[in-house]
Short mmCIF file of N, CA and C in Angstrom, two decimals:
data_model
loop_
_atom_site.label_atom_id
_atom_site.label_comp_id
_atom_site.label_asym_id
_atom_site.label_seq_id
_atom_site.Cartn_x
_atom_site.Cartn_y
_atom_site.Cartn_z
N MET A 17 0.85 -1.18 0.00
CA MET A 17 0.00 0.00 0.00
C MET A 17 0.89 1.24 0.00
N PRO A 18 0.65 2.22 -0.89
CA PRO A 18 1.48 3.41 -0.95
C PRO A 18 1.37 4.23 0.33
N GLU A 19 2.49 4.87 0.65
CA GLU A 19 2.55 5.70 1.84
C GLU A 19 1.91 7.06 1.56
N THR A 20 1.10 7.55 2.48
CA THR A 20 0.47 8.85 2.32
C THR A 20 1.43 9.92 2.82
N VAL A 21 1.69 10.90 1.98
CA VAL A 21 2.59 11.99 2.36
C VAL A 21 1.74 13.23 2.62
N VAL A 22 1.92 13.81 3.79
CA VAL A 22 1.19 15.02 4.14
C VAL A 22 2.11 16.21 3.90
N ALA A 23 1.66 17.16 3.09
CA ALA A 23 2.46 18.34 2.78
C ALA A 23 2.55 19.25 3.99
N ALA A 24 3.75 19.80 4.22
CA ALA A 24 3.94 20.75 5.31
C ALA A 24 3.28 22.07 4.92
N VAL A 25 2.52 22.63 5.84
CA VAL A 25 1.83 23.90 5.59
C VAL A 25 2.34 24.92 6.60
N GLY A 26 2.73 26.10 6.09
CA GLY A 26 3.20 27.17 6.95
C GLY A 26 2.40 28.43 6.70
N LYS A 27 2.82 29.50 7.37
CA LYS A 27 2.17 30.80 7.21
C LYS A 27 3.22 31.86 6.95
N ILE A 28 2.88 32.81 6.08
CA ILE A 28 3.79 33.92 5.78
C ILE A 28 3.93 34.78 7.03
N VAL A 29 5.19 35.12 7.38
CA VAL A 29 5.44 35.99 8.52
C VAL A 29 6.07 37.32 8.12
N GLN A 30 6.64 37.39 6.90
CA GLN A 30 7.26 38.64 6.46
C GLN A 30 7.37 38.66 4.94
N VAL A 31 7.13 39.83 4.35
CA VAL A 31 7.30 40.02 2.91
C VAL A 31 8.07 41.31 2.69
N ILE A 32 9.23 41.21 2.03
CA ILE A 32 10.02 42.38 1.68
C ILE A 32 10.42 42.22 0.22
N GLY A 33 9.74 42.96 -0.66
CA GLY A 33 10.00 42.81 -2.09
C GLY A 33 9.69 41.39 -2.52
N PRO A 34 10.61 40.74 -3.26
CA PRO A 34 10.36 39.37 -3.70
C PRO A 34 10.70 38.31 -2.64
N VAL A 35 11.20 38.75 -1.48
CA VAL A 35 11.62 37.83 -0.42
C VAL A 35 10.46 37.60 0.55
N VAL A 36 10.16 36.31 0.78
CA VAL A 36 9.03 35.93 1.63
C VAL A 36 9.54 34.98 2.71
N ASP A 37 9.32 35.32 3.99
CA ASP A 37 9.67 34.44 5.09
C ASP A 37 8.43 33.68 5.52
N VAL A 38 8.58 32.37 5.70
CA VAL A 38 7.45 31.50 6.04
C VAL A 38 7.78 30.71 7.29
N GLN A 39 6.82 30.63 8.21
CA GLN A 39 6.96 29.87 9.45
C GLN A 39 6.31 28.51 9.28
N PHE A 40 7.08 27.44 9.50
CA PHE A 40 6.59 26.07 9.48
C PHE A 40 6.74 25.47 10.86
N ALA A 41 6.09 24.34 11.09
CA ALA A 41 6.31 23.61 12.34
C ALA A 41 7.77 23.19 12.38
N GLU A 42 8.37 23.21 13.55
CA GLU A 42 9.82 22.99 13.71
C GLU A 42 10.36 21.77 12.97
N GLY A 43 9.71 20.65 13.01
CA GLY A 43 10.25 19.45 12.37
C GLY A 43 9.84 19.26 10.92
N HIS A 44 9.17 20.23 10.32
CA HIS A 44 8.61 20.05 8.98
C HIS A 44 9.06 21.12 7.99
N LEU A 45 10.33 21.51 8.07
CA LEU A 45 10.85 22.52 7.14
C LEU A 45 11.02 21.94 5.75
N PRO A 46 10.64 22.70 4.72
CA PRO A 46 10.93 22.25 3.35
C PRO A 46 12.44 22.32 3.09
N ARG A 47 12.92 21.48 2.20
CA ARG A 47 14.34 21.49 1.86
C ARG A 47 14.69 22.75 1.06
N ILE A 48 15.96 23.10 1.09
CA ILE A 48 16.45 24.19 0.26
C ILE A 48 16.17 23.81 -1.20
N TYR A 49 15.74 24.77 -2.01
CA TYR A 49 15.36 24.65 -3.42
C TYR A 49 13.99 24.01 -3.65
N ASN A 50 13.29 23.59 -2.58
CA ASN A 50 11.91 23.13 -2.77
C ASN A 50 11.05 24.32 -3.14
N SER A 51 9.98 24.05 -3.87
CA SER A 51 9.05 25.13 -4.17
C SER A 51 7.94 25.15 -3.12
N VAL A 52 7.45 26.34 -2.86
CA VAL A 52 6.38 26.57 -1.89
C VAL A 52 5.24 27.24 -2.64
N HIS A 53 4.04 26.72 -2.49
CA HIS A 53 2.86 27.24 -3.18
C HIS A 53 2.09 28.14 -2.20
N ILE A 54 1.92 29.40 -2.56
CA ILE A 54 1.24 30.38 -1.71
C ILE A 54 -0.08 30.77 -2.36
N THR A 55 -1.17 30.72 -1.58
CA THR A 55 -2.48 31.12 -2.09
C THR A 55 -3.11 32.13 -1.14
N SER A 56 -4.08 32.87 -1.67
CA SER A 56 -4.79 33.88 -0.87
C SER A 56 -6.10 33.33 -0.32
N GLU A 57 -6.28 32.02 -0.35
CA GLU A 57 -7.51 31.38 0.12
C GLU A 57 -7.83 31.82 1.55
N GLY A 58 -9.05 32.31 1.74
CA GLY A 58 -9.48 32.76 3.06
C GLY A 58 -9.19 34.23 3.35
N PHE A 59 -8.56 34.92 2.40
CA PHE A 59 -8.24 36.34 2.56
C PHE A 59 -9.00 37.15 1.52
N THR A 60 -9.39 38.36 1.88
CA THR A 60 -10.08 39.25 0.96
C THR A 60 -9.03 40.04 0.17
N VAL A 61 -8.91 39.70 -1.10
CA VAL A 61 -7.96 40.38 -1.98
C VAL A 61 -8.66 40.70 -3.29
N PRO A 62 -8.23 41.76 -4.00
CA PRO A 62 -8.89 42.13 -5.27
C PRO A 62 -8.88 40.99 -6.29
N GLU A 63 -7.74 40.28 -6.40
CA GLU A 63 -7.63 39.15 -7.32
C GLU A 63 -7.01 37.98 -6.56
N PRO A 64 -7.49 36.76 -6.79
CA PRO A 64 -6.90 35.60 -6.10
C PRO A 64 -5.41 35.47 -6.43
N LEU A 65 -4.61 35.13 -5.43
CA LEU A 65 -3.17 34.98 -5.63
C LEU A 65 -2.81 33.50 -5.72
N ASP A 66 -1.92 33.19 -6.62
CA ASP A 66 -1.41 31.84 -6.79
C ASP A 66 0.07 31.99 -7.13
N ILE A 67 0.93 31.89 -6.12
CA ILE A 67 2.34 32.23 -6.27
C ILE A 67 3.22 31.03 -5.92
N ILE A 68 4.27 30.85 -6.70
CA ILE A 68 5.28 29.84 -6.40
C ILE A 68 6.54 30.58 -5.95
N ALA A 69 7.12 30.11 -4.85
CA ALA A 69 8.37 30.67 -4.33
C ALA A 69 9.34 29.51 -4.11
N GLU A 70 10.64 29.82 -4.15
CA GLU A 70 11.66 28.79 -3.95
C GLU A 70 12.38 29.03 -2.63
N VAL A 71 12.51 27.98 -1.82
CA VAL A 71 13.20 28.08 -0.53
C VAL A 71 14.69 28.30 -0.79
N GLN A 72 15.27 29.34 -0.19
CA GLN A 72 16.67 29.66 -0.37
C GLN A 72 17.50 29.54 0.91
N GLN A 73 16.83 29.62 2.07
CA GLN A 73 17.59 29.64 3.32
C GLN A 73 16.73 29.15 4.48
N HIS A 74 17.35 28.38 5.38
CA HIS A 74 16.71 28.03 6.65
C HIS A 74 17.18 29.04 7.68
N LEU A 75 16.24 29.75 8.30
CA LEU A 75 16.58 30.82 9.23
C LEU A 75 16.64 30.34 10.68
N GLY A 76 16.15 29.15 10.95
CA GLY A 76 16.09 28.65 12.32
C GLY A 76 14.72 28.90 12.91
N GLU A 77 14.41 28.20 13.99
CA GLU A 77 13.13 28.33 14.69
C GLU A 77 11.93 28.11 13.77
N GLY A 78 12.08 27.21 12.80
CA GLY A 78 10.97 26.86 11.92
C GLY A 78 10.71 27.82 10.77
N ARG A 79 11.61 28.77 10.55
CA ARG A 79 11.41 29.74 9.46
C ARG A 79 12.29 29.44 8.26
N VAL A 80 11.73 29.69 7.08
CA VAL A 80 12.51 29.60 5.84
C VAL A 80 12.36 30.91 5.08
N ARG A 81 13.39 31.24 4.33
CA ARG A 81 13.35 32.43 3.47
C ARG A 81 13.23 31.96 2.04
N CYS A 82 12.24 32.51 1.34
CA CYS A 82 11.95 32.11 -0.04
C CYS A 82 12.06 33.30 -0.97
N VAL A 83 12.28 33.01 -2.24
CA VAL A 83 12.26 34.04 -3.28
C VAL A 83 11.08 33.73 -4.19
N SER A 84 10.20 34.72 -4.34
CA SER A 84 8.99 34.55 -5.15
C SER A 84 9.33 34.61 -6.63
N MET A 85 8.65 33.78 -7.42
CA MET A 85 8.84 33.77 -8.86
C MET A 85 7.86 34.69 -9.57
N LYS A 86 6.95 35.30 -8.83
CA LYS A 86 6.00 36.27 -9.36
C LYS A 86 5.98 37.47 -8.42
N THR A 87 5.27 38.51 -8.80
CA THR A 87 5.16 39.68 -7.95
C THR A 87 4.51 39.31 -6.62
N THR A 88 4.96 39.95 -5.55
CA THR A 88 4.40 39.67 -4.22
C THR A 88 3.34 40.69 -3.83
N GLU A 89 2.93 41.51 -4.76
CA GLU A 89 1.90 42.50 -4.48
C GLU A 89 0.62 41.80 -4.03
N GLY A 90 0.12 42.20 -2.87
CA GLY A 90 -1.10 41.60 -2.34
C GLY A 90 -0.85 40.54 -1.28
N LEU A 91 0.39 40.05 -1.15
CA LEU A 91 0.69 39.07 -0.10
C LEU A 91 0.63 39.74 1.27
N VAL A 92 0.07 39.04 2.24
CA VAL A 92 0.01 39.56 3.61
C VAL A 92 0.41 38.46 4.58
N ARG A 93 0.81 38.89 5.78
CA ARG A 93 1.16 37.93 6.83
C ARG A 93 -0.04 37.04 7.13
N GLY A 94 0.24 35.78 7.36
CA GLY A 94 -0.81 34.84 7.71
C GLY A 94 -1.30 33.99 6.55
N MET A 95 -0.98 34.37 5.31
CA MET A 95 -1.41 33.56 4.17
C MET A 95 -0.75 32.19 4.21
N LYS A 96 -1.46 31.19 3.71
CA LYS A 96 -1.00 29.81 3.74
C LYS A 96 0.06 29.56 2.67
N ALA A 97 1.12 28.85 3.07
CA ALA A 97 2.19 28.45 2.15
C ALA A 97 2.41 26.95 2.30
N THR A 98 2.31 26.21 1.21
CA THR A 98 2.41 24.76 1.25
C THR A 98 3.67 24.28 0.55
N ASP A 99 4.45 23.44 1.23
CA ASP A 99 5.63 22.83 0.63
C ASP A 99 5.17 21.84 -0.44
N THR A 100 5.67 21.96 -1.66
CA THR A 100 5.27 21.05 -2.74
C THR A 100 6.01 19.73 -2.67
N GLY A 101 7.07 19.67 -1.89
CA GLY A 101 7.83 18.43 -1.75
C GLY A 101 8.92 18.25 -2.78
N GLY A 102 9.10 19.22 -3.67
CA GLY A 102 10.14 19.10 -4.69
C GLY A 102 10.48 20.46 -5.27
N PRO A 103 11.49 20.50 -6.14
CA PRO A 103 11.90 21.77 -6.74
C PRO A 103 10.94 22.21 -7.85
N ILE A 104 11.14 23.42 -8.32
CA ILE A 104 10.39 23.92 -9.47
C ILE A 104 10.83 23.10 -10.68
N THR A 105 9.87 22.62 -11.46
CA THR A 105 10.20 21.84 -12.65
C THR A 105 9.56 22.48 -13.88
N VAL A 106 10.19 22.27 -15.01
CA VAL A 106 9.72 22.81 -16.28
C VAL A 106 9.64 21.65 -17.27
N PRO A 107 8.55 21.55 -18.04
CA PRO A 107 8.45 20.46 -19.00
C PRO A 107 9.48 20.59 -20.12
N VAL A 108 9.95 19.45 -20.60
CA VAL A 108 10.87 19.45 -21.74
C VAL A 108 10.43 18.37 -22.72
N GLY A 109 10.81 18.53 -23.96
CA GLY A 109 10.46 17.54 -24.98
C GLY A 109 10.12 18.21 -26.29
N ARG A 110 9.62 17.43 -27.23
CA ARG A 110 9.29 17.96 -28.56
C ARG A 110 8.30 19.12 -28.50
N GLY A 111 7.33 19.04 -27.63
CA GLY A 111 6.31 20.08 -27.53
C GLY A 111 6.84 21.42 -27.06
N THR A 112 8.02 21.43 -26.45
CA THR A 112 8.56 22.69 -25.94
C THR A 112 9.68 23.25 -26.82
N LEU A 113 10.09 22.50 -27.83
CA LEU A 113 11.16 22.99 -28.71
C LEU A 113 10.72 24.28 -29.40
N GLY A 114 11.59 25.29 -29.37
CA GLY A 114 11.30 26.55 -30.03
C GLY A 114 10.36 27.45 -29.27
N ARG A 115 9.97 27.07 -28.08
CA ARG A 115 9.04 27.87 -27.27
C ARG A 115 9.81 28.73 -26.28
N VAL A 116 9.25 29.87 -25.94
CA VAL A 116 9.82 30.74 -24.91
C VAL A 116 8.98 30.58 -23.66
N MET A 117 9.63 30.27 -22.54
CA MET A 117 8.93 30.06 -21.27
C MET A 117 9.61 30.85 -20.16
N ASN A 118 8.84 31.13 -19.11
CA ASN A 118 9.44 31.73 -17.93
C ASN A 118 9.99 30.62 -17.04
N VAL A 119 10.50 30.98 -15.88
CA VAL A 119 11.12 30.02 -14.98
C VAL A 119 10.13 28.97 -14.47
N LEU A 120 8.84 29.25 -14.55
CA LEU A 120 7.82 28.31 -14.09
C LEU A 120 7.29 27.43 -15.23
N GLY A 121 7.80 27.63 -16.43
CA GLY A 121 7.36 26.82 -17.56
C GLY A 121 6.09 27.33 -18.21
N GLU A 122 5.72 28.56 -17.92
CA GLU A 122 4.50 29.15 -18.49
C GLU A 122 4.82 29.84 -19.82
#
């Protein structure tokens, strides 16, 4: 029977430009270079936010420092951030030859 993996969920504690600090439970820090998915679910914002950030540093005491791959306009403390369990990936193959993509593969 496959093992069920529960994603670590944290909350934003600080936003300075593209840098986002996220608080996780002490034993559940995402690895460096893992991607973190941030949403505005449960918050009143003009447009729903769906942001991917990459973990760059472990700050201690359950905090990680991430760099956002999109604008952080509208992010506020307390928003949910979920560890995806892996790094940012981009599709490759015949379908992507000759295409221009951003760092997220869009």
